[in-house]
């Protein structure tokens, strides 16, 4: 969905989305902010937080950050030290401490959710907000219905792109650290400027951020050329043992606990493996079946074109989008796997 705009070679003024003045008003109206993002915070959520943090600091107001988890090691490269000074996160024992903090700080601060509009996906902070009916505002770019407290425009390729537009609207200069984090978030959510929502505006935003001395190759390499070699070894074994059918264009691969242990694969290190199979023209449906630590089954499905994997996942109470879905089966791995493969065969044929 490329942004509809009257931006052209003749008219070089890039219009603002209707949500931007509302965001600006929210910033002007409040003096204290608490910002958060969804559970399993990603590069876009964190980048938008860093960008927003510097913006608020720049206008001399107070801001704190609370997420459900420590920053993923993979994403530490994009986080400036100054941001860590105000960064708080949950752990198994912090519920009481965190609730005390919310009690205190939310007396004066406004709650802002970035890159997410579901209170149920916030962890303790969401629990607290629901219990205490705390008003919140979200800034998001997913496909959802806008509401008074949900400022969403799905024409943006990332939440970082929205924050960049807020800087532009308010005419606030961007600090290099903020520019780098915003750029990184854009790269992550657009798959290095390739996914369908990548627009003219995305490129203008990224181009402007480059003026702050960002090295695009350094950012790219951190995201896409940063895997441990054991990932390739695991993939290689997975492919060797997979079912591949080039006529019906599918692959069904399996990641067992044995394989994970053999290569000491950490949680998160298998992320994105299933999508990689779609890089080959013989594959239009990729399924990765995983044995969980609890001995049950989870599966990720990716497809191209008209193959609707969300429809398939729904048969097992899973969900997702047409071309990307997931499901979980709460039963012992081996029989669950057989059931799933049988259902997949019926689906394919
Ligand atoms: Mn995002």
Coordinates of C-alpha atoms and ligand atoms in Angstrom, one line a residue:
X1 CA 0.0 0.0 0.0
X2 CA 2.0 2.9 -1.2
X3 CA 1.1 6.2 0.4
X4 CA -1.4 8.3 -1.6
X5 CA 0.1 11.7 -2.1
X6 CA 0.3 14.6 -4.4
X7 CA 4.0 14.6 -4.0
X8 CA 5.5 14.8 -7.5
X9 CA 8.5 16.2 -9.4
X10 CA 6.5 19.4 -9.7
X11 CA 5.3 19.6 -6.1
X12 CA 8.0 18.6 -3.8
X13 CA 6.2 19.2 -0.5
X14 CA 5.5 15.8 1.1
X15 CA 2.0 16.0 2.8
X16 CA 1.5 14.9 6.4
X17 CA -0.8 12.1 7.4
X18 CA -3.9 13.2 9.4
X19 CA -2.5 11.5 12.5
X20 CA 0.6 13.6 12.8
X21 CA -1.1 16.8 14.1
X22 CA -2.8 14.7 16.8
X23 CA 0.5 13.3 17.9
X24 CA 2.0 16.8 18.0
X25 CA -0.9 17.9 20.1
X26 CA -0.5 15.0 22.5
X27 CA 3.2 16.0 22.9
X28 CA 2.5 19.6 23.5
X29 CA -0.3 19.0 26.0
X30 CA 1.7 16.7 28.3
X31 CA 4.8 17.2 30.4
X32 CA 5.6 13.6 31.5
X33 CA 5.5 10.5 29.4
X34 CA 5.8 6.8 30.0
X35 CA 6.3 4.9 26.7
X36 CA 6.2 1.2 26.0
X37 CA 5.9 -1.3 23.1
X38 CA 4.6 -4.8 22.6
X39 CA 6.0 -7.9 24.3
X40 CA 9.1 -9.2 22.5
X41 CA 10.0 -5.7 21.6
X42 CA 11.5 -5.5 18.1
X43 CA 13.7 -3.1 16.2
X44 CA 10.8 -0.9 15.0
X45 CA 9.3 -0.6 18.5
X46 CA 12.6 0.2 20.1
X47 CA 13.8 2.5 17.3
X48 CA 10.5 4.5 17.7
X49 CA 11.0 4.6 21.4
X50 CA 14.6 5.9 21.1
X51 CA 13.4 8.5 18.5
X52 CA 10.5 9.6 20.7
X53 CA 12.7 9.7 23.8
X54 CA 15.2 12.2 22.2
X55 CA 12.3 14.3 20.8
X56 CA 10.8 14.7 24.3
X57 CA 14.2 15.4 25.8
X58 CA 14.8 18.0 23.1
X59 CA 11.8 20.0 24.2
X60 CA 12.8 19.7 27.9
X61 CA 10.1 17.4 29.1
X62 CA 10.4 14.2 31.1
X63 CA 10.1 10.7 29.8
X64 CA 10.6 7.1 31.0
X65 CA 10.6 3.8 29.2
X66 CA 9.1 0.5 30.4
X67 CA 9.1 -2.7 28.3
X68 CA 8.3 -6.2 29.2
X69 CA 11.8 -7.4 28.6
X70 CA 15.5 -6.6 28.6
X71 CA 16.6 -5.4 25.2
X72 CA 17.4 -8.3 22.9
X73 CA 21.2 -8.7 22.5
X74 CA 20.8 -8.7 18.7
X75 CA 19.3 -5.1 18.9
X76 CA 21.8 -3.6 21.4
X77 CA 23.8 -2.1 18.6
X78 CA 21.0 0.4 17.9
X79 CA 20.5 1.6 21.5
X80 CA 22.3 4.7 22.7
X81 CA 23.6 4.6 26.3
X82 CA 21.5 7.7 27.3
X83 CA 18.3 5.7 26.5
X84 CA 19.3 2.9 28.9
X85 CA 19.4 5.4 31.8
X86 CA 15.6 5.6 31.6
X87 CA 14.9 2.1 30.4
X88 CA 13.1 -0.3 32.8
X89 CA 11.9 -3.8 32.2
X90 CA 10.1 -6.7 33.9
X91 CA 11.5 -9.9 35.3
X92 CA 9.8 -12.8 37.1
X93 CA 10.2 -11.1 40.5
X94 CA 9.5 -7.5 39.5
X95 CA 5.7 -7.4 39.4
X96 CA 5.3 -5.6 42.8
X97 CA 8.2 -3.2 42.2
X98 CA 6.9 -2.4 38.7
X99 CA 3.3 -1.8 40.0
X100 CA 4.7 0.6 42.6
X101 CA 6.6 2.4 39.9
X102 CA 3.4 2.7 37.7
X103 CA 1.4 3.9 40.7
X104 CA 3.9 6.7 41.3
X105 CA 4.8 7.7 37.8
X106 CA 1.4 7.5 36.1
X107 CA 0.0 10.0 38.6
X108 CA 1.6 12.6 36.4
X109 CA 2.7 10.8 33.2
X110 CA 0.7 9.9 30.1
X111 CA 1.0 6.4 28.8
X112 CA 2.0 6.0 25.2
X113 CA 2.2 2.7 23.4
X114 CA 4.4 2.5 20.3
X115 CA 4.1 0.0 17.4
X116 CA 1.2 -1.8 19.2
X117 CA -2.4 -1.1 20.1
X118 CA -3.2 -4.0 22.3
X119 CA -3.0 -3.6 26.1
X120 CA -3.0 -7.4 26.3
X121 CA 0.4 -7.4 24.7
X122 CA 2.2 -5.2 27.2
X123 CA 2.8 -7.6 30.1
X124 CA 2.6 -6.1 33.6
X125 CA 2.0 -2.6 32.4
X126 CA -1.0 -3.7 30.4
X127 CA -2.3 -5.6 33.4
X128 CA -1.9 -2.5 35.5
X129 CA -3.5 -0.2 33.0
X130 CA -6.5 -2.4 32.6
X131 CA -7.0 -2.9 36.4
X132 CA -6.7 0.9 37.1
X133 CA -8.4 2.1 33.9
X134 CA -5.4 4.1 32.9
X135 CA -6.0 6.1 29.7
X136 CA -3.5 5.4 27.0
X137 CA -2.7 6.5 23.5
X138 CA -1.1 4.4 20.8
X139 CA 0.9 5.2 17.7
X140 CA 0.8 2.4 15.2
X141 CA 1.1 1.4 11.5
X142 CA -0.6 -2.0 11.5
X143 CA -3.9 -2.7 9.7
X144 CA -6.3 -1.8 12.4
X145 CA -9.4 0.3 13.0
X146 CA -8.5 3.8 14.2
X147 CA -10.1 5.1 17.4
X148 CA -9.7 8.2 19.4
X149 CA -6.9 6.7 21.4
X150 CA -5.4 4.7 18.5
X151 CA -3.5 6.9 16.1
X152 CA -2.9 4.5 13.3
X153 CA -2.0 5.0 9.6
X154 CA -1.2 1.7 7.9
X155 CA 0.3 3.7 5.0
X156 CA 3.5 4.0 7.1
X157 CA 6.0 1.2 6.6
X158 CA 7.2 1.5 10.2
X159 CA 6.4 3.3 13.4
X160 CA 9.9 4.8 13.1
X161 CA 8.7 6.5 9.9
X162 CA 5.8 8.0 11.8
X163 CA 8.2 9.4 14.5
X164 CA 10.4 10.8 11.7
X165 CA 7.3 12.6 10.4
X166 CA 6.5 14.0 13.9
X167 CA 10.0 15.5 14.0
X168 CA 9.3 17.0 10.5
X169 CA 6.0 18.4 11.6
X170 CA 7.3 20.0 14.8
X171 CA 10.5 21.1 13.0
X172 CA 12.7 19.7 15.8
X173 CA 16.2 18.7 14.8
X174 CA 17.1 15.1 15.1
X175 CA 20.1 13.9 17.2
X176 CA 22.4 11.5 15.4
X177 CA 21.7 8.7 18.0
X178 CA 18.0 9.1 17.4
X179 CA 18.5 9.2 13.6
X180 CA 20.5 5.9 13.7
X181 CA 17.8 4.1 15.8
X182 CA 15.0 5.4 13.6
X183 CA 16.8 4.3 10.5
X184 CA 17.5 0.9 11.9
X185 CA 13.8 0.4 12.8
X186 CA 12.9 1.3 9.2
X187 CA 15.4 -1.2 7.8
X188 CA 14.0 -3.9 10.0
X189 CA 10.3 -3.4 9.3
X190 CA 10.8 -2.9 5.5
X191 CA 13.2 -5.8 5.1
X192 CA 15.8 -3.3 4.0
X193 CA 13.3 -1.3 1.9
X194 CA 11.8 -4.2 0.0
X195 CA 8.4 -5.1 1.6
X196 CA 5.2 -3.8 0.0
X197 CA 4.6 -0.9 2.3
X198 CA 8.0 0.7 1.4
X199 CA 7.0 4.0 -0.2
X200 CA 8.4 7.2 -1.6
X201 CA 8.0 8.7 1.8
X202 CA 10.0 5.8 3.4
X203 CA 12.9 6.5 1.1
X204 CA 12.7 10.3 1.7
X205 CA 12.7 9.6 5.4
X206 CA 15.6 7.2 5.2
X207 CA 17.5 9.5 2.9
X208 CA 17.1 12.4 5.3
X209 CA 18.3 10.3 8.2
X210 CA 21.4 9.4 6.3
X211 CA 22.5 13.0 6.6
X212 CA 23.2 12.4 10.2
X213 CA 26.2 10.2 9.4
X214 CA 24.6 6.8 9.4
X215 CA 26.4 3.9 7.7
X216 CA 23.7 1.9 5.9
X217 CA 26.0 -1.1 5.4
X218 CA 26.8 -1.2 9.1
X219 CA 23.0 -1.3 10.0
X220 CA 22.3 -3.8 7.2
X221 CA 25.1 -6.1 8.4
X222 CA 23.8 -6.0 12.0
X223 CA 20.5 -7.3 10.9
X224 CA 21.1 -9.5 8.0
X225 CA 24.8 -10.7 8.2
X226 CA 25.0 -11.4 11.8
X227 CA 24.0 -15.0 12.3
X228 CA 26.2 -17.5 14.1
X229 CA 27.4 -20.2 11.7
X230 CA 25.5 -22.8 13.7
X231 CA 22.4 -21.4 12.2
X232 CA 23.5 -22.6 8.8
X233 CA 24.5 -26.0 10.2
X234 CA 21.0 -26.4 11.8
X235 CA 19.4 -25.3 8.5
X236 CA 21.5 -27.7 6.6
X237 CA 20.4 -30.7 8.7
X238 CA 16.8 -29.5 8.6
X239 CA 16.8 -29.3 4.9
X240 CA 18.5 -32.7 4.5
X241 CA 15.7 -34.3 6.6
X242 CA 12.8 -32.3 5.2
X243 CA 10.1 -33.2 2.8
X244 CA 10.5 -31.2 -0.4
X245 CA 8.1 -31.5 -3.3
X246 CA 9.1 -29.3 -6.3
X247 CA 5.9 -30.1 -8.3
X248 CA 3.6 -29.1 -5.6
X249 CA 6.2 -26.5 -4.5
X250 CA 6.4 -27.1 -0.7
X251 CA 8.8 -27.8 2.0
X252 CA 8.0 -29.2 5.4
X253 CA 11.0 -29.0 7.7
X254 CA 11.3 -29.9 11.4
X255 CA 13.3 -28.4 14.3
X256 CA 13.5 -31.0 17.1
X257 CA 14.8 -30.6 20.6
X258 CA 17.7 -33.0 19.7
X259 CA 18.8 -30.7 16.8
X260 CA 18.5 -27.6 19.0
X261 CA 20.6 -29.3 21.7
X262 CA 23.2 -30.6 19.3
X263 CA 24.0 -27.0 18.2
X264 CA 23.0 -25.2 21.4
X265 CA 20.5 -23.1 19.5
X266 CA 19.3 -20.3 21.8
X267 CA 15.7 -19.1 21.9
X268 CA 15.3 -16.6 19.0
X269 CA 18.1 -18.0 16.9
X270 CA 15.7 -20.0 14.8
X271 CA 13.7 -16.8 14.0
X272 CA 13.1 -16.2 10.3
X273 CA 14.3 -19.6 9.2
X274 CA 10.9 -20.6 7.7
X275 CA 10.8 -17.5 5.5
X276 CA 14.2 -18.2 4.0
X277 CA 12.8 -21.2 2.2
X278 CA 10.6 -18.9 0.1
X279 CA 13.8 -17.5 -1.5
X280 CA 13.7 -20.5 -3.8
X281 CA 11.5 -20.5 -6.9
X282 CA 10.5 -24.2 -6.3
X283 CA 8.9 -23.3 -3.0
X284 CA 5.5 -21.5 -2.5
X285 CA 4.6 -23.1 0.8
X286 CA 7.1 -23.5 3.7
X287 CA 6.3 -25.1 7.0
X288 CA 8.5 -25.3 10.0
X289 CA 7.4 -27.7 12.7
X290 CA 9.1 -27.2 16.0
X291 CA 9.2 -29.3 19.1
X292 CA 8.8 -27.0 22.1
X293 CA 10.8 -27.3 25.4
X294 CA 7.6 -28.7 26.9
X295 CA 7.5 -31.5 24.3
X296 CA 4.5 -30.1 22.4
X297 CA 4.3 -28.7 18.9
X298 CA 4.4 -25.3 17.3
X299 CA 4.4 -24.7 13.6
X300 CA 5.2 -21.6 11.4
X301 CA 3.8 -21.4 7.9
X302 CA 4.8 -19.1 5.1
X303 CA 3.4 -18.9 1.6
X304 CA 3.4 -16.9 -1.6
X305 CA 0.6 -15.9 -3.9
X306 CA -2.9 -17.3 -3.2
X307 CA -2.0 -20.0 -0.7
X308 CA -3.8 -19.0 2.4
X309 CA -1.9 -20.4 5.4
X310 CA -4.0 -18.4 7.9
X311 CA -7.0 -20.4 6.8
X312 CA -5.0 -23.6 7.4
X313 CA -3.7 -22.5 10.8
X314 CA -7.3 -21.7 11.9
X315 CA -8.1 -25.4 11.7
X316 CA -5.8 -25.8 14.7
X317 CA -6.9 -22.6 16.4
X318 CA -3.9 -20.8 15.0
X319 CA -3.8 -17.4 13.3
X320 CA -2.0 -14.9 11.2
X321 CA -2.2 -13.4 7.8
X322 CA -2.8 -15.0 4.4
X323 CA 0.9 -15.5 3.7
X324 CA 2.3 -15.9 7.3
X325 CA 0.7 -17.8 10.1
X326 CA 1.4 -20.0 13.1
X327 CA -0.2 -22.6 15.2
X328 CA 0.4 -24.6 18.4
X329 CA -0.8 -28.0 19.4
X330 CA -1.0 -28.8 23.1
X331 CA -0.3 -32.5 22.9
X332 CA 2.8 -34.8 22.7
X333 CA 5.1 -33.9 19.8
X334 CA 5.2 -37.1 17.7
X335 CA 1.4 -37.8 17.4
X336 CA 0.8 -34.1 17.0
X337 CA 3.3 -34.0 14.2
X338 CA 1.6 -36.9 12.4
X339 CA -1.8 -35.3 12.7
X340 CA -0.4 -32.0 11.3
X341 CA 1.4 -33.6 8.4
X342 CA -1.8 -35.5 7.5
X343 CA -3.8 -32.3 7.5
X344 CA -1.1 -30.5 5.5
X345 CA -1.3 -33.2 2.8
X346 CA -5.0 -32.8 2.6
X347 CA -4.6 -29.0 2.4
X348 CA -2.0 -29.3 -0.4
X349 CA -3.9 -31.8 -2.5
Ligands
LIG1 MN1 6.4 -2.0 13.3

